[in-house]
């Protein structure tokens, strides 16, 4: 059974929250999902409460001021102040300590560090968020998770310890992973991104996903049909390349409903979903014009900077000229576009791969035809090949990048071809 989306249940409040956040931050773009990974060596140390758990109230010495002790330590530990005097909340804290102390020694440190990190993440999100008192089964190949809840519904989690001992997961066992959903981002206090970026930088965390959303409460000019037309006209190209697209929902010439238009791909680390937000929250019968552009950045090919949380508008504008144009149509007339940079090493590997692909085609497929034309056409051959643009797959790279990669790749591939007996056919005069 699929759990209902908390955003749908609180749909009438979502727009007010988003508008309040926009007013507080001064940014039309907001962070709508966030994931980051922390190495254990950089994760927060376990709290004194977890290392030396306090006995239950009944076992405390007579005269010990337990309430003031809790008030002091919960504040210092970033726990939610409104629960300080709540007996039920105190019992939750004691229950968490009991869970930790029941773990094998080998798992205790990572579990306690993950709990402390989860506590700090909840504090960054605001007073409506707290830690679930039980350790739950993990997600995404983590063995366990601490759940962060709002109104007793999970809206974020912190995973730790690998789910297996396979070599592939050895490195994962040394990490703690934080996943903050769109629901948490929406209902968090408006100041949460600045709090979270401090935590990310303090722990030297690596952001693995960051979604940036731009809401058009009165609809995008021209609607989803205009978005489709922009794509067909090539307005969404990046460096001359047309991104992939995918369409979901009911598309009709007269309109439609529940539509999504995807451009880009998760594999490339940049995907945009333009969709009817009102229909997602309230169903196709919704009469509002609310539409959203949601940009998802992933870290497979890109370095995701913590500055995304400080300047989401600039990184939204940096995705493409089309993103910047829609942002200006929304009303932000002076964004400073900041693209999520492709990882330098992976970028170099990509140039080499595309150049190698081109040279293999030349040596294995085109060489006989090129040699024949060169032999019979003379000067006319030069007219054919002079002034031509680079093949489409190489047009997104600078001339210097292709030049540097071409010489070494050709030397390597052509010598390999000769050594293997696959010499390039030649036509003797």
XYZ file of C-alpha atoms in Angstrom:
429
model
C 0.000 0.000 0.000
C 1.394 3.403 -1.020
C 1.659 5.888 1.790
C -0.071 9.226 1.191
C 2.275 12.109 0.484
C 2.289 14.463 3.492
C 2.392 17.350 1.032
C -0.959 16.232 -0.346
C -2.446 15.946 3.124
C -1.230 19.460 3.958
C -1.738 20.776 0.433
C -3.721 23.830 1.494
C -0.767 24.940 3.612
C 1.993 24.291 1.084
C 1.558 27.463 -0.948
C 1.515 29.641 2.170
C 4.720 28.000 3.393
C 6.435 28.515 0.058
C 5.348 32.134 -0.146
C 6.591 32.772 3.399
C 9.937 31.191 2.579
C 10.217 33.257 -0.599
C 9.512 36.429 1.341
C 12.015 35.511 4.075
C 14.898 34.558 1.754
C 14.199 37.016 -1.058
C 14.775 34.145 -3.514
C 12.103 32.879 -5.922
C 13.911 29.522 -6.097
C 13.971 27.192 -3.109
C 15.743 23.936 -2.262
C 13.224 21.111 -2.575
C 15.323 18.029 -1.838
C 18.757 17.504 -0.370
C 21.040 14.517 0.125
C 24.590 14.510 1.448
C 27.143 12.027 2.716
C 29.500 12.431 5.664
C 32.616 10.372 6.298
C 32.601 8.839 9.785
C 35.866 10.563 10.620
C 34.179 13.944 10.035
C 30.808 13.107 11.610
C 29.802 14.630 14.960
C 31.082 12.805 18.030
C 28.483 10.912 20.079
C 26.870 13.069 22.735
C 27.631 12.623 26.414
C 24.020 11.445 26.871
C 24.647 8.508 24.528
C 28.048 7.638 25.943
C 26.888 7.958 29.562
C 23.092 7.590 29.567
C 21.279 9.009 32.591
C 19.237 6.483 34.637
C 15.443 6.705 34.516
C 13.798 9.232 36.839
C 12.879 6.549 39.377
C 16.546 5.599 39.786
C 17.819 9.161 40.277
C 19.181 10.103 43.731
C 16.827 12.043 45.950
C 17.292 15.757 45.503
C 18.683 15.570 41.941
C 17.117 18.350 39.825
C 16.391 16.224 36.766
C 14.168 18.795 35.037
C 16.863 21.475 35.043
C 19.409 18.883 33.889
C 17.231 17.982 30.927
C 16.587 21.645 30.124
C 20.310 22.350 30.005
C 21.370 19.283 28.045
C 18.553 19.222 25.553
C 19.320 22.807 24.638
C 23.025 22.161 24.270
C 22.335 19.055 22.269
C 20.106 20.988 19.866
C 16.954 19.136 20.875
C 13.605 20.812 20.365
C 12.994 23.282 23.221
C 9.222 22.862 23.246
C 9.666 19.243 24.436
C 12.003 20.081 27.331
C 9.384 19.692 30.028
C 7.460 16.961 28.242
C 7.713 13.689 30.203
C 6.892 11.692 27.053
C 9.785 13.340 25.238
C 12.155 12.571 28.106
C 11.136 8.931 27.848
C 11.885 9.030 24.125
C 15.409 10.254 24.820
C 15.992 7.488 27.325
C 14.599 4.965 24.847
C 17.064 6.111 22.179
C 19.945 5.631 24.587
C 18.725 2.112 25.407
C 18.641 1.258 21.683
C 22.216 2.428 21.261
C 23.494 0.574 24.290
C 21.960 -2.682 23.071
C 24.122 -2.641 19.920
C 27.313 -4.676 19.489
C 30.452 -2.711 20.347
C 31.554 -2.706 16.697
C 28.350 -0.902 15.638
C 27.951 1.468 18.565
C 30.221 4.332 17.486
C 28.775 4.675 13.960
C 25.219 4.380 15.284
C 25.808 7.012 17.957
C 27.480 9.360 15.477
C 24.577 8.903 13.057
C 22.094 9.644 15.846
C 23.937 12.831 16.762
C 24.025 13.898 13.116
C 20.293 13.148 12.762
C 19.608 15.217 15.874
C 21.496 18.155 14.403
C 19.729 17.810 11.041
C 16.342 17.884 12.821
C 17.411 20.982 14.732
C 18.405 22.683 11.456
C 14.968 21.954 9.999
C 13.151 23.492 12.982
C 11.063 22.839 16.064
C 8.415 20.749 14.270
C 10.948 17.995 13.559
C 12.218 15.295 15.914
C 13.948 11.932 15.980
C 11.870 8.757 15.909
C 12.696 6.761 19.077
C 13.438 3.499 17.264
C 16.251 2.506 14.951
C 14.715 1.354 11.655
C 15.801 -0.746 8.703
C 17.998 1.217 6.329
C 17.519 2.354 2.737
C 19.880 2.507 -0.240
C 22.134 -0.289 1.009
C 22.525 1.153 4.505
C 21.755 -1.380 7.231
C 19.948 1.014 9.593
C 18.465 4.477 9.615
C 17.425 7.090 12.137
C 14.114 8.562 11.061
C 13.337 12.287 11.319
C 9.615 12.876 11.665
C 7.077 15.680 11.532
C 3.628 14.928 12.920
C 4.832 11.321 13.312
C 5.469 11.014 9.555
C 8.964 10.361 8.261
C 10.226 13.292 6.203
C 13.986 12.659 6.371
C 16.354 9.879 7.378
C 19.983 9.283 8.224
C 21.454 5.960 7.059
C 24.502 4.216 8.531
C 26.394 0.906 8.484
C 26.481 -1.122 5.264
C 23.833 -3.758 4.626
C 26.424 -6.333 3.544
C 30.125 -7.090 3.810
C 30.749 -7.101 0.065
C 33.871 -5.260 -1.138
C 31.665 -2.751 -2.928
C 30.066 -1.690 0.335
C 33.198 -1.444 2.443
C 33.558 2.237 1.629
C 29.859 2.855 2.315
C 30.272 1.394 5.807
C 32.551 4.337 6.596
C 29.884 6.909 5.753
C 26.641 8.359 7.097
C 24.065 9.493 4.576
C 21.388 12.183 5.043
C 18.243 12.280 2.880
C 15.931 15.294 3.338
C 12.731 15.023 1.291
C 10.688 17.733 -0.363
C 8.148 17.580 2.462
C 10.817 18.420 5.028
C 12.155 21.240 2.855
C 8.681 22.711 2.459
C 7.668 22.640 6.122
C 11.059 23.495 7.609
C 11.689 26.923 9.091
C 12.661 29.443 6.372
C 16.185 29.770 7.784
C 16.918 26.030 7.420
C 19.205 26.239 4.329
C 21.677 28.539 6.071
C 21.714 26.267 9.124
C 22.173 23.170 7.001
C 25.018 24.597 4.937
C 26.930 25.298 8.145
C 26.467 21.669 9.194
C 27.545 20.445 5.752
C 30.706 22.510 5.848
C 31.493 21.632 9.470
C 31.350 17.923 8.641
C 33.062 18.256 5.249
C 30.013 16.555 3.732
C 29.590 15.765 0.053
C 26.269 16.815 -1.483
C 24.937 14.038 -3.707
C 21.597 15.548 -4.717
C 20.072 19.000 -4.638
C 16.701 19.890 -6.187
C 15.907 23.524 -6.947
C 12.280 24.519 -7.544
C 10.699 27.587 -9.125
C 6.943 27.916 -8.616
C 4.641 29.774 -10.999
C 1.509 30.079 -8.867
C -0.335 31.760 -11.760
C 1.117 29.427 -14.382
C 3.962 29.658 -16.888
C 3.247 31.997 -19.773
C 1.952 29.716 -22.524
C 1.646 26.766 -20.157
C 3.017 23.273 -20.751
C 2.314 23.517 -24.490
C 4.726 26.468 -24.636
C 7.342 24.376 -22.799
C 6.968 21.618 -25.406
C 7.222 24.178 -28.213
C 10.376 25.675 -26.665
C 11.979 22.243 -26.667
C 11.013 21.538 -30.273
C 12.446 24.920 -31.285
C 15.792 24.082 -29.682
C 15.482 26.700 -26.929
C 16.615 24.202 -24.281
C 19.880 23.238 -25.946
C 23.042 23.381 -23.844
C 26.274 24.045 -25.736
C 24.463 23.161 -28.926
C 23.263 19.794 -27.612
C 19.579 18.954 -27.379
C 18.888 17.203 -24.043
C 16.686 14.136 -23.828
C 13.007 14.672 -23.183
C 10.103 12.653 -21.843
C 6.413 13.481 -21.497
C 4.000 12.052 -18.942
C 0.345 12.721 -18.229
C -2.549 13.569 -20.553
C -1.442 15.843 -23.414
C -4.135 17.239 -25.691
C -4.149 20.116 -28.172
C -6.890 21.672 -26.062
C -4.917 21.292 -22.819
C -4.781 18.135 -20.759
C -3.974 17.470 -17.125
C -1.382 15.973 -14.754
C 1.336 16.704 -17.292
C 5.091 16.546 -16.789
C 7.762 17.474 -19.306
C 11.227 16.110 -18.448
C 14.461 17.342 -20.011
C 17.929 15.979 -19.315
C 18.655 12.805 -17.381
C 19.581 11.617 -13.901
C 22.556 9.789 -15.396
C 24.005 13.094 -16.580
C 23.426 14.657 -13.178
C 20.983 17.313 -14.405
C 17.279 16.758 -15.027
C 14.420 19.255 -15.097
C 10.756 18.406 -14.578
C 8.222 21.034 -15.612
C 4.845 19.951 -14.295
C 1.402 20.928 -13.033
C 1.947 21.199 -9.304
C -1.694 21.900 -8.500
C -2.738 18.657 -10.168
C -0.064 16.727 -8.282
C -1.299 17.993 -4.919
C -5.054 18.184 -5.435
C -5.783 15.966 -8.449
C -6.751 16.723 -12.077
C -9.911 18.479 -10.896
C -7.779 21.298 -9.465
C -8.568 24.587 -11.178
C -5.478 26.509 -10.119
C -2.812 27.422 -12.669
C 0.046 26.427 -10.354
C 2.998 24.999 -12.305
C 6.539 24.245 -11.186
C 9.987 23.961 -12.774
C 12.003 21.520 -10.690
C 15.704 21.149 -11.423
C 17.484 18.106 -9.999
C 21.254 18.148 -9.711
C 23.104 14.902 -8.979
C 26.768 14.293 -8.299
C 27.472 11.520 -10.821
C 29.172 13.920 -13.229
C 29.146 17.151 -11.222
C 30.537 18.811 -8.149
C 27.621 20.087 -6.073
C 28.685 23.110 -4.081
C 27.205 24.048 -0.674
C 26.636 27.461 -2.265
C 23.566 25.912 -3.896
C 21.858 26.324 -0.537
C 23.042 29.928 -0.229
C 22.275 31.005 -3.802
C 19.695 28.613 -5.281
C 18.498 31.218 -7.783
C 21.945 31.597 -9.341
C 22.438 27.854 -9.725
C 18.964 27.513 -11.231
C 19.822 30.199 -13.791
C 23.133 28.479 -14.508
C 21.475 25.281 -15.730
C 20.839 26.697 -19.225
C 19.818 29.850 -21.101
C 16.226 28.580 -21.004
C 16.259 28.298 -17.211
C 17.625 31.818 -16.940
C 14.968 33.103 -19.350
C 12.113 31.537 -17.365
C 13.577 32.918 -14.158
C 13.535 36.415 -15.654
C 9.948 35.892 -16.807
C 9.137 35.005 -13.212
C 10.442 38.392 -12.121
C 14.072 37.901 -11.099
C 15.735 40.292 -13.530
C 19.334 40.053 -12.338
C 20.387 36.465 -11.571
C 24.090 35.617 -11.568
C 24.098 32.256 -13.400
C 26.315 29.687 -11.647
C 26.437 26.256 -13.317
C 27.111 23.102 -11.340
C 30.546 22.351 -12.720
C 31.345 19.030 -14.317
C 34.027 17.191 -12.382
C 37.354 18.058 -14.014
C 38.651 14.490 -14.162
C 35.398 13.142 -15.541
C 35.268 16.014 -18.063
C 38.727 15.060 -19.345
C 37.689 11.424 -19.529
C 34.594 12.442 -21.501
C 36.640 14.374 -24.089
C 39.037 11.450 -24.488
C 36.180 8.991 -24.840
C 34.432 11.019 -27.555
C 37.674 11.646 -29.440
C 38.571 7.947 -29.245
C 35.116 7.036 -30.536
C 35.621 9.373 -33.513
C 39.085 8.038 -34.319
C 37.909 4.414 -34.168
C 35.169 5.270 -36.645
C 37.749 6.928 -38.898
C 40.182 3.999 -38.763
C 37.696 1.129 -38.901
C 34.889 2.479 -41.073
C 35.695 5.671 -42.950
C 39.391 5.148 -43.798
C 38.913 3.266 -47.120
C 36.502 5.930 -48.445
C 38.686 8.814 -47.210
C 41.778 7.246 -48.816
C 39.950 6.722 -52.122
C 38.696 10.318 -52.200
C 42.118 11.683 -51.322
C 43.776 9.667 -54.112
C 41.359 10.621 -56.888
C 40.201 14.151 -56.002
C 43.448 15.953 -55.239
C 42.798 19.619 -54.399
C 39.035 19.069 -54.498
C 39.426 16.784 -51.495
C 40.739 19.740 -49.468
C 37.694 21.789 -50.470
C 35.442 19.021 -49.149
C 37.053 18.768 -45.708
C 38.065 22.401 -45.108
C 35.883 24.615 -42.906
C 33.679 21.836 -41.600
C 32.307 21.869 -38.066
C 33.320 19.199 -35.607
C 31.019 16.144 -35.383
C 27.996 16.747 -33.184
C 29.285 14.731 -30.224
C 32.443 16.882 -30.109
C 30.822 20.288 -30.549
C 30.280 20.764 -26.807
C 34.044 20.751 -26.164
C 36.514 23.571 -26.696
C 38.884 23.360 -29.684
C 41.888 23.160 -27.350
C 40.332 20.241 -25.430
C 39.769 18.243 -28.631
C 43.221 19.150 -29.960
C 44.985 17.974 -26.820
C 43.058 14.702 -26.699
C 43.249 13.934 -30.429
C 47.005 13.565 -30.857
C 47.496 11.143 -27.958
C 44.352 9.156 -28.787
C 45.279 8.797 -32.474
C 48.800 7.673 -31.631
C 47.491 5.077 -29.212
C 44.691 3.736 -31.423
C 46.551 3.738 -34.744
C 49.573 1.922 -33.320
C 47.206 -0.591 -31.713
C 45.533 -1.123 -35.042
C 48.863 -1.789 -36.778
C 50.058 -4.110 -34.020
C 46.874 -6.140 -34.298
C 47.221 -6.568 -38.020
C 44.431 -4.159 -38.760
C 46.435 -1.661 -40.798
C 44.542 1.129 -42.478
C 44.011 0.363 -46.187
C 46.112 2.517 -48.505
C 45.924 3.216 -52.199
C 49.338 3.327 -53.897
C 49.715 5.851 -56.684
